[in-house]
Coordinates of C-alpha atoms in Angstrom, one line a residue:
M670 CA -45.1 -0.8 -73.6
F671 CA -43.4 1.8 -72.0
D672 CA -42.8 5.0 -73.8
K673 CA -38.7 4.6 -74.6
S674 CA -37.6 7.7 -72.9
I675 CA -39.8 7.0 -69.3
V676 CA -37.7 3.7 -69.5
L677 CA -34.2 5.6 -69.5
F678 CA -35.5 8.1 -67.2
L679 CA -36.3 5.2 -64.5
L680 CA -33.1 3.6 -65.2
A681 CA -31.0 6.3 -64.8
L682 CA -33.0 7.2 -62.1
L683 CA -32.2 3.9 -60.3
F684 CA -28.5 4.0 -60.9
V685 CA -28.4 7.6 -59.1
M686 CA -30.2 6.4 -56.0
T687 CA -28.5 3.1 -55.8
G688 CA -24.8 4.5 -56.3
C689 CA -22.2 3.1 -58.3
G690 CA -18.2 1.9 -58.1
A691 CA -17.4 1.4 -54.7
S692 CA -19.3 0.7 -51.4
Q693 CA -19.4 3.4 -49.0
K694 CA -16.8 1.6 -46.7
E695 CA -14.5 2.0 -49.7
R696 CA -14.9 5.9 -50.5
R697 CA -12.3 7.9 -49.5
S698 CA -12.7 11.4 -48.8
P699 CA -10.9 14.3 -51.0
E700 CA -7.4 15.0 -50.1
T701 CA -6.9 18.5 -48.8
R702 CA -3.8 18.7 -46.7
F703 CA -2.1 20.0 -50.4
I704 CA -3.9 21.9 -52.2
G705 CA -0.6 23.1 -54.7
I706 CA 1.4 25.7 -55.5
N707 CA -0.6 29.3 -56.6
H708 CA -3.7 27.6 -55.8
P709 CA -5.5 29.0 -52.8
V710 CA -6.5 27.2 -50.0
Q711 CA -9.9 29.7 -49.6
E712 CA -11.6 32.4 -51.7
S713 CA -14.0 34.9 -50.9
W714 CA -16.1 37.6 -52.8
T715 CA -17.0 40.9 -50.9
A716 CA -14.6 40.5 -48.3
R717 CA -14.5 43.0 -45.4
L718 CA -11.5 42.4 -43.0
A719 CA -10.8 44.0 -39.3
I720 CA -7.4 45.3 -38.4
T721 CA -6.8 45.4 -34.5
D722 CA -4.5 45.7 -31.9
S723 CA -5.0 44.3 -28.1
G724 CA -9.2 43.7 -29.3
K725 CA -9.4 47.4 -30.7
R726 CA -10.5 48.3 -33.9
T727 CA -7.5 50.1 -36.0
G728 CA -8.7 49.4 -39.4
V729 CA -11.3 47.7 -41.9
I730 CA -10.2 46.5 -45.5
E731 CA -12.6 45.8 -48.0
A732 CA -12.4 44.0 -51.2
G733 CA -14.5 42.9 -53.9
H734 CA -12.4 39.6 -54.0
G735 CA -10.2 37.7 -51.7
A736 CA -8.0 34.7 -51.5
I737 CA -5.8 32.9 -48.8
Y738 CA -2.4 31.3 -50.7
R739 CA -0.3 28.9 -48.2
T740 CA 3.4 30.3 -48.2
N741 CA 6.8 28.8 -46.4
T742 CA 6.5 31.7 -44.1
G743 CA 2.3 31.8 -43.3
D744 CA -0.7 32.8 -44.9
E745 CA -1.1 35.8 -47.2
H746 CA -4.0 37.6 -48.4
H747 CA -4.4 38.4 -51.7
L748 CA -6.8 40.9 -52.5
D749 CA -8.1 42.1 -55.7
G750 CA -11.1 43.9 -57.6
G751 CA -11.1 47.1 -56.0
I752 CA -9.5 47.4 -52.3
R753 CA -10.3 50.1 -49.6
V754 CA -8.3 50.3 -46.4
T755 CA -9.7 52.9 -43.7
F756 CA -7.2 53.0 -40.5
F757 CA -8.9 55.1 -37.5
D758 CA -7.3 57.1 -35.0
V759 CA -7.2 56.5 -31.2
N760 CA -10.1 57.9 -30.5
G761 CA -12.2 55.0 -33.4
L762 CA -12.5 57.9 -36.1
P763 CA -11.2 57.3 -39.7
S764 CA -8.0 59.2 -39.8
T765 CA -6.6 57.9 -43.4
S766 CA -7.9 55.6 -46.5
I767 CA -6.1 54.0 -49.2
T768 CA -7.9 52.3 -52.3
A769 CA -6.1 50.6 -55.0
E770 CA -6.6 47.9 -57.4
K771 CA -5.1 45.2 -55.5
A772 CA -3.5 43.9 -52.3
V773 CA -1.9 41.5 -50.3
I774 CA -2.1 41.5 -46.5
H775 CA 0.9 39.0 -45.0
D776 CA 0.6 37.2 -41.3
N777 CA 2.2 40.2 -39.4
Q778 CA -0.2 42.4 -40.8
D779 CA 1.8 44.4 -43.0
I780 CA -0.2 45.9 -46.2
E781 CA 1.2 46.2 -49.8
A782 CA -1.1 47.8 -52.3
S783 CA -0.4 48.4 -56.0
G784 CA -2.3 49.7 -58.9
N785 CA -3.5 53.4 -58.7
V786 CA -2.9 54.0 -54.8
I787 CA -4.3 56.6 -53.6
I788 CA -4.2 57.6 -50.1
T789 CA -6.4 60.1 -48.7
S790 CA -6.0 61.7 -44.6
A791 CA -8.3 63.3 -42.8
V792 CA -6.6 66.7 -43.1
T793 CA -7.2 66.9 -46.8
T794 CA -3.1 65.2 -47.8
V795 CA -3.9 62.8 -51.0
I796 CA -0.9 60.7 -52.1
R797 CA -1.1 59.2 -55.7
T798 CA 1.2 56.6 -56.6
E799 CA 1.5 52.8 -58.3
Y800 CA 2.7 51.0 -54.9
V801 CA 3.0 51.3 -51.3
K802 CA 3.7 49.0 -48.4
R803 CA 2.1 49.9 -44.6
T804 CA 4.4 48.3 -41.9
T805 CA 2.8 47.2 -38.6
K806 CA 5.8 47.2 -36.5
D807 CA 6.3 51.2 -36.8
R808 CA 2.7 51.9 -38.8
M809 CA 4.4 53.6 -41.5
I810 CA 3.7 53.8 -45.0
R811 CA 6.8 54.1 -47.5
S812 CA 6.6 53.7 -51.4
D813 CA 9.9 53.6 -53.5
K814 CA 7.8 54.7 -56.9
F815 CA 7.0 58.0 -58.1
V816 CA 5.0 59.6 -55.9
T817 CA 2.5 62.7 -56.0
I818 CA 1.6 64.6 -52.6
T819 CA -1.0 67.2 -52.9
R820 CA -2.2 69.3 -50.2
P821 CA -4.2 73.0 -50.2
G822 CA -1.7 75.3 -51.7
E823 CA 1.1 73.0 -52.7
T824 CA 2.0 69.7 -55.0
I825 CA 5.2 67.9 -54.4
R826 CA 6.2 65.0 -57.0
G827 CA 9.3 62.5 -56.5
Y828 CA 10.3 59.3 -56.5
G829 CA 9.8 57.4 -53.0
F830 CA 8.4 58.9 -49.9
E831 CA 7.8 57.4 -46.4
S832 CA 4.8 58.6 -43.8
D833 CA 3.2 58.0 -40.7
Q834 CA -0.2 56.4 -40.9
G835 CA -1.6 59.7 -40.3
L836 CA 0.0 61.6 -43.4
K837 CA 1.1 63.9 -40.9
K838 CA 4.9 64.0 -41.4
Y839 CA 6.4 62.9 -44.4
R840 CA 9.6 62.8 -46.4
I841 CA 9.6 62.3 -49.9
F842 CA 12.8 61.5 -51.9
K843 CA 14.3 62.7 -54.8
G844 CA 11.6 65.2 -54.9
S845 CA 10.5 68.2 -56.5
G846 CA 7.5 70.5 -56.4
E847 CA 5.4 73.8 -56.4
A848 CA 3.7 76.1 -53.8
F849 CA 1.6 79.0 -53.9
I850 CA 2.6 81.5 -51.7
Q851 CA 0.3 84.6 -50.6
Q852 CA 1.8 88.0 -50.7

């Protein structure tokens, strides 16, 4: 006599080896054309994306998690898990970095970042806000939220700002601030 557990194991093994259900000809592949609204078509963890212009690297985006969503206008890359964007100057050196909790990259490479956004330039300018958008067309960084801009010797606060990507020229809206003047 065979042990009952051995017999059940052998029957299960035979069942798996021979297959069940429809024959191979009748089986169909899973439907992937429609994933569904609010469901990513692709996901990755510890993501790193390069931003290029005419084959030249102009930036790098790093995130803990990324997901691509299909929209009516194209694809959107949703990033979270800690975002770091580094832009490079014409010589290939880092010029500006942006950190945030999450971001969205649109098909035209416009980037929206939100959640504890900190923008730092190579010339020691630091901008803190809750939301920014970097537009590819004019390479400008903008926000309509409360913002604090800190440079050596001055702090400016306000609601809304716009700046070039290198943070060399900026405007702040509805601003107030403090500066230290040396005598």
